[in-house]
XYZ file of C-alpha atoms in Angstrom:
521
model
C -6.797 -22.226 13.752
C -8.472 -18.936 14.416
C -6.976 -15.709 13.138
C -4.157 -14.150 15.099
C -6.182 -11.086 15.882
C -9.132 -13.092 17.155
C -9.358 -12.362 20.853
C -10.736 -15.174 23.055
C -11.459 -14.883 26.684
C -8.385 -15.071 28.853
C -5.884 -14.210 26.127
C -5.360 -10.688 27.291
C -4.702 -12.071 30.830
C -2.139 -14.414 29.348
C -0.329 -11.595 27.568
C 0.045 -9.729 30.846
C 1.111 -12.789 32.750
C 3.625 -13.741 30.050
C 5.079 -10.289 29.882
C 5.413 -10.083 33.590
C 7.068 -13.504 33.699
C 9.539 -12.356 30.982
C 10.390 -9.200 32.906
C 11.019 -11.330 35.977
C 13.285 -13.606 34.043
C 15.394 -10.792 32.715
C 15.399 -8.291 35.543
C 15.235 -10.280 38.683
C 17.449 -13.126 37.502
C 15.631 -16.380 38.312
C 18.465 -18.546 37.412
C 17.775 -18.774 33.664
C 19.547 -15.791 32.299
C 23.278 -15.209 32.316
C 25.163 -11.919 31.974
C 25.584 -10.924 28.340
C 28.723 -12.498 26.876
C 29.170 -15.059 29.646
C 29.367 -18.716 28.965
C 25.706 -19.921 28.921
C 26.851 -23.118 30.596
C 27.128 -21.360 33.867
C 23.712 -19.922 34.810
C 23.169 -18.306 38.245
C 21.178 -20.722 40.437
C 21.129 -18.499 43.493
C 17.700 -18.403 45.103
C 16.175 -21.307 43.096
C 14.064 -23.998 44.723
C 16.303 -26.809 43.560
C 18.333 -28.899 45.896
C 21.452 -29.247 43.744
C 22.425 -27.049 40.866
C 23.717 -29.114 37.905
C 27.289 -28.447 36.999
C 27.205 -29.763 33.433
C 28.461 -27.023 31.062
C 26.551 -26.338 27.925
C 27.857 -28.815 25.272
C 29.165 -27.527 21.970
C 26.829 -27.916 19.019
C 28.469 -30.925 17.467
C 26.997 -32.545 14.492
C 27.811 -35.636 12.542
C 29.019 -35.774 8.897
C 26.669 -35.835 5.973
C 27.835 -38.948 4.176
C 25.590 -41.656 2.880
C 22.744 -39.729 1.268
C 19.733 -41.799 0.324
C 17.725 -40.842 -2.685
C 14.507 -42.431 -1.358
C 11.664 -39.953 -1.051
C 8.009 -39.684 -0.493
C 5.526 -39.825 -3.360
C 3.846 -36.318 -3.287
C 5.410 -34.361 -6.256
C 6.482 -30.786 -6.421
C 3.854 -28.977 -8.475
C 4.926 -29.101 -12.161
C 4.082 -25.402 -12.733
C 6.144 -24.187 -9.859
C 8.069 -21.043 -10.645
C 10.806 -20.243 -8.116
C 11.455 -16.825 -9.566
C 7.771 -15.872 -9.397
C 7.652 -17.191 -5.852
C 10.620 -15.102 -4.706
C 8.960 -11.983 -6.094
C 5.920 -12.370 -3.912
C 5.565 -10.141 -0.875
C 6.862 -11.465 2.438
C 4.383 -13.825 3.946
C 2.929 -12.849 7.275
C 0.080 -13.978 9.511
C -2.067 -10.927 8.750
C -1.859 -11.462 4.939
C -1.183 -15.150 4.526
C -3.171 -16.576 7.508
C -2.748 -19.979 8.907
C -0.226 -22.198 7.033
C -0.566 -25.770 6.090
C 1.289 -28.430 4.022
C 0.439 -29.485 0.517
C 2.714 -32.095 -1.082
C 6.224 -30.800 -0.365
C 5.127 -27.217 -0.050
C 4.305 -24.974 2.914
C 1.352 -22.887 1.677
C -0.807 -20.171 3.024
C -4.570 -20.112 3.732
C -5.263 -19.655 0.109
C -2.983 -22.513 -0.963
C -0.281 -20.312 -2.329
C 3.315 -21.460 -1.595
C 5.144 -19.446 1.080
C 8.675 -19.263 2.312
C 9.572 -18.411 5.897
C 13.044 -16.833 6.546
C 14.176 -15.707 9.901
C 16.222 -16.345 13.005
C 16.356 -18.594 15.990
C 17.086 -17.654 19.592
C 19.883 -19.443 21.440
C 18.720 -21.376 24.509
C 15.892 -19.423 26.089
C 17.248 -20.313 29.604
C 20.507 -18.521 28.824
C 19.621 -15.618 26.562
C 16.041 -14.621 27.409
C 16.781 -10.894 27.084
C 16.474 -11.056 23.302
C 12.908 -12.005 23.634
C 11.254 -8.614 23.735
C 8.659 -6.708 21.752
C 11.022 -3.942 20.487
C 13.467 -6.453 18.998
C 10.836 -8.743 17.482
C 9.344 -5.629 15.765
C 12.871 -4.828 14.560
C 13.342 -8.228 13.115
C 10.270 -7.918 10.945
C 10.600 -4.257 10.022
C 14.429 -3.856 9.573
C 15.809 -7.324 9.137
C 13.239 -8.647 6.767
C 12.490 -11.825 8.862
C 9.019 -13.292 8.889
C 9.654 -16.060 11.403
C 11.402 -16.444 14.804
C 12.217 -19.672 16.421
C 12.066 -20.058 20.295
C 14.634 -22.657 21.219
C 13.728 -24.303 24.531
C 16.437 -26.805 25.543
C 15.167 -30.053 26.989
C 18.218 -31.457 28.885
C 20.903 -28.975 29.376
C 21.423 -26.720 32.367
C 18.258 -24.698 32.652
C 16.560 -27.280 30.416
C 12.832 -28.010 30.781
C 13.460 -31.613 31.904
C 16.474 -30.691 34.117
C 15.971 -27.947 36.495
C 12.321 -27.746 37.526
C 11.846 -24.248 36.117
C 9.108 -25.448 33.782
C 6.465 -22.842 34.659
C 8.838 -19.990 34.051
C 10.022 -21.434 30.749
C 6.385 -21.960 29.728
C 5.644 -18.256 30.417
C 8.750 -17.215 28.484
C 7.595 -19.199 25.419
C 4.109 -17.669 25.656
C 5.650 -14.218 25.928
C 7.761 -14.882 22.831
C 4.743 -16.017 20.905
C 2.787 -12.905 21.799
C 5.695 -10.684 20.732
C 5.989 -12.463 17.405
C 2.186 -12.143 16.956
C 2.279 -8.427 17.577
C 5.154 -8.100 15.116
C 3.125 -10.000 12.530
C 5.585 -12.961 12.302
C 5.238 -16.623 12.377
C 6.904 -18.389 15.416
C 8.412 -21.882 15.715
C 8.116 -23.344 19.193
C 11.190 -25.614 19.388
C 11.663 -28.553 21.818
C 15.465 -28.440 21.573
C 16.690 -31.932 22.095
C 20.505 -32.180 21.944
C 22.512 -33.920 24.672
C 19.521 -36.146 25.468
C 20.116 -37.453 21.875
C 16.962 -39.558 21.757
C 13.675 -37.676 22.079
C 12.187 -40.709 23.872
C 14.565 -39.960 26.764
C 12.478 -36.970 27.970
C 9.283 -37.769 26.255
C 7.449 -37.284 29.468
C 8.553 -33.717 29.705
C 7.892 -32.988 25.996
C 4.319 -34.306 26.445
C 3.771 -32.042 29.499
C 5.251 -28.995 27.629
C 3.264 -29.377 24.440
C 0.032 -30.128 26.374
C 0.309 -26.793 28.058
C 1.515 -24.517 25.318
C -0.661 -26.011 22.610
C -3.612 -25.436 24.833
C -2.684 -21.778 25.599
C -1.751 -21.035 21.915
C -4.693 -22.808 20.194
C -6.268 -19.514 19.034
C -3.169 -18.328 17.208
C -2.712 -18.847 13.414
C 1.038 -18.267 13.424
C 2.381 -21.024 15.575
C 4.422 -23.883 14.210
C 5.576 -26.745 16.652
C 9.012 -28.331 16.307
C 8.797 -31.389 18.463
C 12.444 -32.507 18.505
C 15.464 -30.482 17.426
C 18.336 -32.816 16.588
C 17.981 -36.519 17.318
C 21.511 -37.895 17.372
C 23.773 -40.660 18.600
C 22.251 -44.061 18.132
C 18.765 -42.588 17.633
C 16.876 -44.177 14.748
C 13.957 -42.906 12.599
C 11.869 -45.642 14.208
C 12.645 -44.055 17.622
C 11.611 -40.668 16.362
C 8.458 -41.968 14.931
C 7.525 -43.631 18.252
C 8.098 -40.367 19.932
C 6.111 -38.506 17.347
C 3.183 -40.910 17.734
C 2.940 -39.883 21.423
C 3.544 -36.204 21.133
C 1.720 -35.233 18.009
C -1.745 -36.291 19.238
C -1.261 -34.178 22.355
C -0.796 -31.077 20.088
C -3.631 -32.112 17.728
C -6.078 -32.450 20.654
C -5.678 -28.674 21.138
C -4.773 -27.409 17.701
C -5.905 -29.862 14.968
C -4.381 -27.947 12.094
C -1.083 -26.672 13.260
C 2.028 -27.285 11.145
C 4.303 -29.703 13.079
C 7.949 -30.224 12.233
C 9.745 -33.427 13.125
C 13.517 -33.731 13.535
C 15.476 -36.418 11.762
C 18.390 -38.608 12.892
C 22.029 -37.587 12.802
C 21.494 -34.020 14.005
C 18.526 -33.580 11.617
C 20.399 -34.523 8.463
C 18.972 -37.960 7.655
C 15.868 -36.686 5.849
C 16.159 -39.666 3.486
C 14.886 -41.844 6.354
C 11.743 -39.754 6.668
C 11.311 -39.768 2.869
C 11.422 -43.555 2.747
C 8.936 -43.891 5.740
C 7.009 -40.658 6.360
C 4.440 -40.143 9.104
C 0.872 -40.697 8.126
C -0.482 -37.441 9.667
C -1.220 -34.306 7.644
C 0.480 -30.940 8.047
C 3.808 -32.531 8.903
C 7.225 -31.234 7.791
C 10.756 -32.767 8.319
C 13.808 -31.075 9.572
C 17.176 -30.527 7.881
C 19.936 -28.711 9.647
C 23.166 -27.613 8.108
C 26.345 -25.666 8.910
C 27.758 -24.284 5.749
C 31.457 -24.816 6.447
C 30.956 -28.430 7.253
C 27.952 -29.527 5.258
C 28.298 -28.914 1.551
C 27.364 -30.336 -1.922
C 26.469 -33.857 -0.793
C 23.876 -32.686 1.787
C 22.599 -30.060 -0.548
C 21.931 -32.851 -3.082
C 20.175 -34.826 -0.386
C 17.823 -31.834 0.173
C 17.170 -31.412 -3.550
C 16.413 -35.147 -3.855
C 14.047 -35.183 -0.866
C 12.057 -32.122 -1.876
C 11.844 -32.944 -5.568
C 10.679 -36.359 -4.469
C 7.877 -34.774 -2.499
C 9.119 -34.533 1.030
C 8.145 -31.231 2.913
C 11.324 -29.990 4.409
C 11.887 -27.070 6.766
C 15.422 -25.947 7.594
C 14.651 -24.817 11.137
C 18.372 -24.219 11.961
C 21.497 -23.438 9.999
C 24.757 -21.562 10.382
C 27.292 -20.348 7.928
C 30.257 -21.586 10.042
C 31.390 -25.059 11.098
C 28.980 -27.586 12.713
C 30.320 -26.819 16.245
C 28.750 -23.373 15.901
C 32.238 -22.002 15.850
C 35.315 -22.028 13.560
C 35.575 -20.590 10.081
C 32.848 -19.128 7.909
C 32.297 -20.546 4.330
C 30.467 -17.719 2.480
C 30.423 -19.639 -0.771
C 28.769 -22.678 0.685
C 26.367 -20.571 2.635
C 25.319 -18.636 -0.533
C 24.950 -21.979 -2.386
C 22.692 -23.191 0.332
C 20.485 -20.115 0.151
C 20.361 -20.176 -3.619
C 19.135 -23.893 -3.464
C 16.606 -23.186 -0.648
C 15.195 -20.225 -2.547
C 15.019 -22.372 -5.731
C 13.141 -25.163 -3.922
C 11.036 -22.648 -1.840
C 12.311 -24.228 1.390
C 11.944 -22.130 4.552
C 14.982 -21.487 6.638
C 15.996 -20.096 10.107
C 19.473 -18.991 11.042
C 21.184 -19.782 14.302
C 21.525 -17.691 16.749
C 20.405 -14.586 18.510
C 23.147 -14.154 21.100
C 26.353 -12.329 21.782
C 28.082 -15.567 22.775
C 31.716 -15.786 21.887
C 31.271 -18.114 18.943
C 31.053 -17.642 15.180
C 27.322 -18.522 14.966
C 26.301 -15.797 17.256
C 24.723 -12.879 15.357
C 25.912 -10.159 17.760
C 29.478 -9.231 18.658
C 30.417 -10.351 22.228
C 30.988 -6.754 23.096
C 27.402 -5.771 22.197
C 25.119 -5.570 25.287
C 21.981 -4.312 23.500
C 18.758 -6.225 23.378
C 17.238 -4.024 20.568
C 18.079 -1.148 18.361
C 20.911 -2.951 16.680
C 23.126 -1.146 14.020
C 25.587 -2.783 11.635
C 28.360 -2.112 14.058
C 26.742 -4.403 16.585
C 26.546 -7.399 14.205
C 29.119 -10.201 13.893
C 30.262 -11.424 10.502
C 27.463 -13.981 10.621
C 25.018 -11.259 11.524
C 26.163 -9.000 8.672
C 25.752 -11.885 6.198
C 22.248 -12.570 7.454
C 20.946 -9.064 7.143
C 22.464 -8.977 3.664
C 20.734 -12.153 2.735
C 17.413 -11.242 4.186
C 17.544 -7.777 2.631
C 15.420 -6.043 5.097
C 14.423 -2.382 4.599
C 16.145 -1.299 7.833
C 19.681 -1.527 6.426
C 21.032 0.317 3.413
C 22.305 -2.265 0.924
C 25.411 -0.258 0.142
C 26.227 0.135 3.818
C 25.792 -3.592 4.347
C 28.161 -4.334 1.498
C 30.734 -1.924 2.915
C 30.398 -3.456 6.415
C 30.765 -6.963 5.204
C 34.030 -6.588 3.442
C 34.192 -10.318 2.810
C 37.619 -10.293 1.178
C 36.686 -13.344 -0.674
C 38.539 -14.825 -3.784
C 37.676 -13.617 -7.279
C 34.386 -15.339 -7.778
C 31.437 -13.577 -9.473
C 29.538 -11.741 -6.723
C 32.365 -11.751 -4.244
C 33.387 -8.520 -2.534
C 36.532 -7.002 -1.124
C 37.201 -3.805 0.771
C 39.808 -1.197 -0.229
C 40.637 1.969 1.710
C 41.697 5.019 -0.289
C 44.197 7.497 0.931
C 41.520 10.188 1.237
C 38.189 9.942 3.030
C 36.257 7.495 0.864
C 35.598 3.990 1.845
C 35.302 1.569 -1.181
C 33.655 -1.644 -1.912
C 35.185 -3.678 -4.833
C 32.973 -6.280 -6.442
C 33.589 -8.925 -8.998
C 30.790 -8.351 -11.575
C 31.831 -10.843 -14.240
C 34.595 -13.294 -15.144
C 35.603 -15.120 -18.387
C 38.440 -16.783 -20.175
C 39.903 -15.869 -23.529
C 43.153 -16.683 -25.363
C 44.596 -18.389 -22.343
C 43.969 -15.485 -19.984
C 41.325 -14.892 -17.375
C 39.439 -11.573 -17.442
C 37.716 -9.962 -14.443
C 35.240 -7.012 -14.559
C 35.252 -5.105 -11.284
C 32.723 -2.529 -10.068
C 33.421 -0.054 -7.387
C 31.173 1.895 -5.040
C 32.329 4.306 -2.290
C 30.921 6.260 0.565
C 32.442 9.445 2.048
C 32.262 9.089 5.855
C 34.425 12.284 6.468
C 35.141 15.591 5.012
C 34.347 16.652 1.394
C 37.076 15.866 -1.135
C 37.941 17.283 -4.549
C 39.679 14.183 -5.788
C 40.237 10.656 -4.757
C 42.422 7.649 -5.653
C 42.918 4.153 -4.414
C 45.722 1.644 -4.923
C 44.554 -2.026 -5.390
C 47.300 -4.708 -5.177
C 46.935 -8.010 -7.016
C 48.813 -11.248 -6.476
C 50.497 -10.970 -9.828
C 51.186 -8.535 -12.693
C 48.021 -7.430 -14.441
C 46.950 -5.968 -17.740
C 44.187 -3.272 -17.875
C 41.643 -3.989 -20.705
C 39.135 -1.275 -20.081
C 37.811 1.259 -17.478
C 34.909 3.709 -17.046
C 34.245 6.793 -14.942
C 37.909 6.757 -13.674
C 41.478 6.978 -14.548
C 43.688 3.932 -14.143
C 47.421 3.352 -14.005
C 49.328 0.019 -13.651
C 52.675 -0.636 -11.993
C 53.508 -4.328 -12.069
C 50.895 -5.923 -9.825
C 49.315 -2.709 -8.445
C 46.480 -0.848 -10.073
C 45.775 2.818 -9.028
C 42.217 3.996 -9.736
C 41.663 7.776 -9.642
C 38.596 9.976 -10.243
C 37.448 11.133 -13.552
C 36.832 14.808 -14.228
C 33.135 14.348 -13.440
C 33.232 12.543 -10.066
C 36.229 13.773 -8.183
C 34.110 16.069 -5.944
C 32.413 14.017 -3.304
C 30.741 15.748 -0.384
C 30.656 14.408 3.234
C 27.980 11.736 3.437
C 27.776 11.390 -0.383
C 28.602 8.253 -2.443
C 30.443 7.381 -5.685
C 29.095 4.637 -8.006
C 29.264 3.338 -11.550
C 33.079 3.146 -11.454
C 34.800 0.031 -12.858
C 37.550 -1.597 -14.878
C 38.442 -4.850 -16.554
C 41.848 -6.475 -15.891
C 43.360 -9.732 -17.071
C 45.881 -12.237 -15.752
C 46.318 -15.923 -15.092
C 43.677 -18.232 -13.654
C 45.123 -17.567 -10.227
C 44.649 -13.796 -10.369
C 43.199 -12.309 -7.278
C 43.082 -9.068 -5.317
C 45.342 -9.139 -2.334
C 43.442 -8.808 0.971
C 43.305 -5.138 1.741
């Protein structure tokens, strides 16, 4: 593939056409977009040239369980000299510095053959939330969030889907516009054929063939495009079905873009990567999809990922969430963090679901947020706060992110809780260490505070525990215990805190039983 900044005849015209098409989608309302916060299962079909508007609502994102892992894997080994720590220290990969990507063994590598990791976000269905596809926001994703990839999710069969509602030319232009925005932001982009309710990609193979023939032709001069040819095969779909579908669609892409990385979904909502490991495709530059939702999919599926990658299978987590598999329900921060730790260790790329303000846990924006760019921490959902914390982008102050998250998790090393003092300082309480000794459990807590109001000459905060505690040590503060409540007050050196200033390097060690925990504050 040619470099992203290589201008071929007609490309400038495509940029203009794509941008105009996107503006028409968002501003005029061609039946794809819905009002922010509305149910995306009810798009406005007024004025469309379709005889009957479908009435099928958007289905929930239901996935199967992750039982029955198979240890079979492909033969290409992970390089013996791989150093995950060294890899994580490398600068963020981008098209301008890393060039066109390709696959070597189980690794996604750059033009020079060095391993790269892509980390970013996915749109929700482009037909329902096209407004987030804009240049200002994509620039923001790279600059502020720390993302280096964005996924454009084009549903195949739902309302507004490519194969359903005869809006194909407009969806094509929206995808092209999104790619141009990602290119200008110096990000990689995954063009996703989002199979879901059609279950078997063979069902709408004709539409997929048409779509990929058009977009791969128009994007052949880009070095930053990855094609995901089927999102989540499910139901009775077998790996043999997926291979038959891939045998038809991949040559269509290769005819226009011989070297593009292509990602192939796996059965059971892209969880059965062991099937692909046992019988991989013969083509080069192929990766295989694993999807997970942290509150549902846990240690057994993580072990399946490890087995596959260490066995040589190139895996790309093109979609994940930190909630339940429905896209809603509770968040499991511990499982989410364990997933990220494993993916970073294995150098597996990952993309978080989803850029929307839909009223569901997986949406990264609060339902009340109507913005399409210029997001602050106040605009982000709990999932959104977790993501910006995980990506660690330069646009968000790490201490402010910690304060905003206020996870209120149990006493595990690295967990965080929020405490509010009686004065003007907002505190973050973190578990820095934990150990056992002489039948008791010891916790070392560290505190950091930000003053969002008027200057103060002194401060104190009461921290309730779920049982009586014993103070073992403290630093840069005064402490007093009354039963199960610990009061932490300023030392002589740090009581004066100006408006907008912070307090740090404050901490204490307490002990109790193994069930000791801070009460949610």
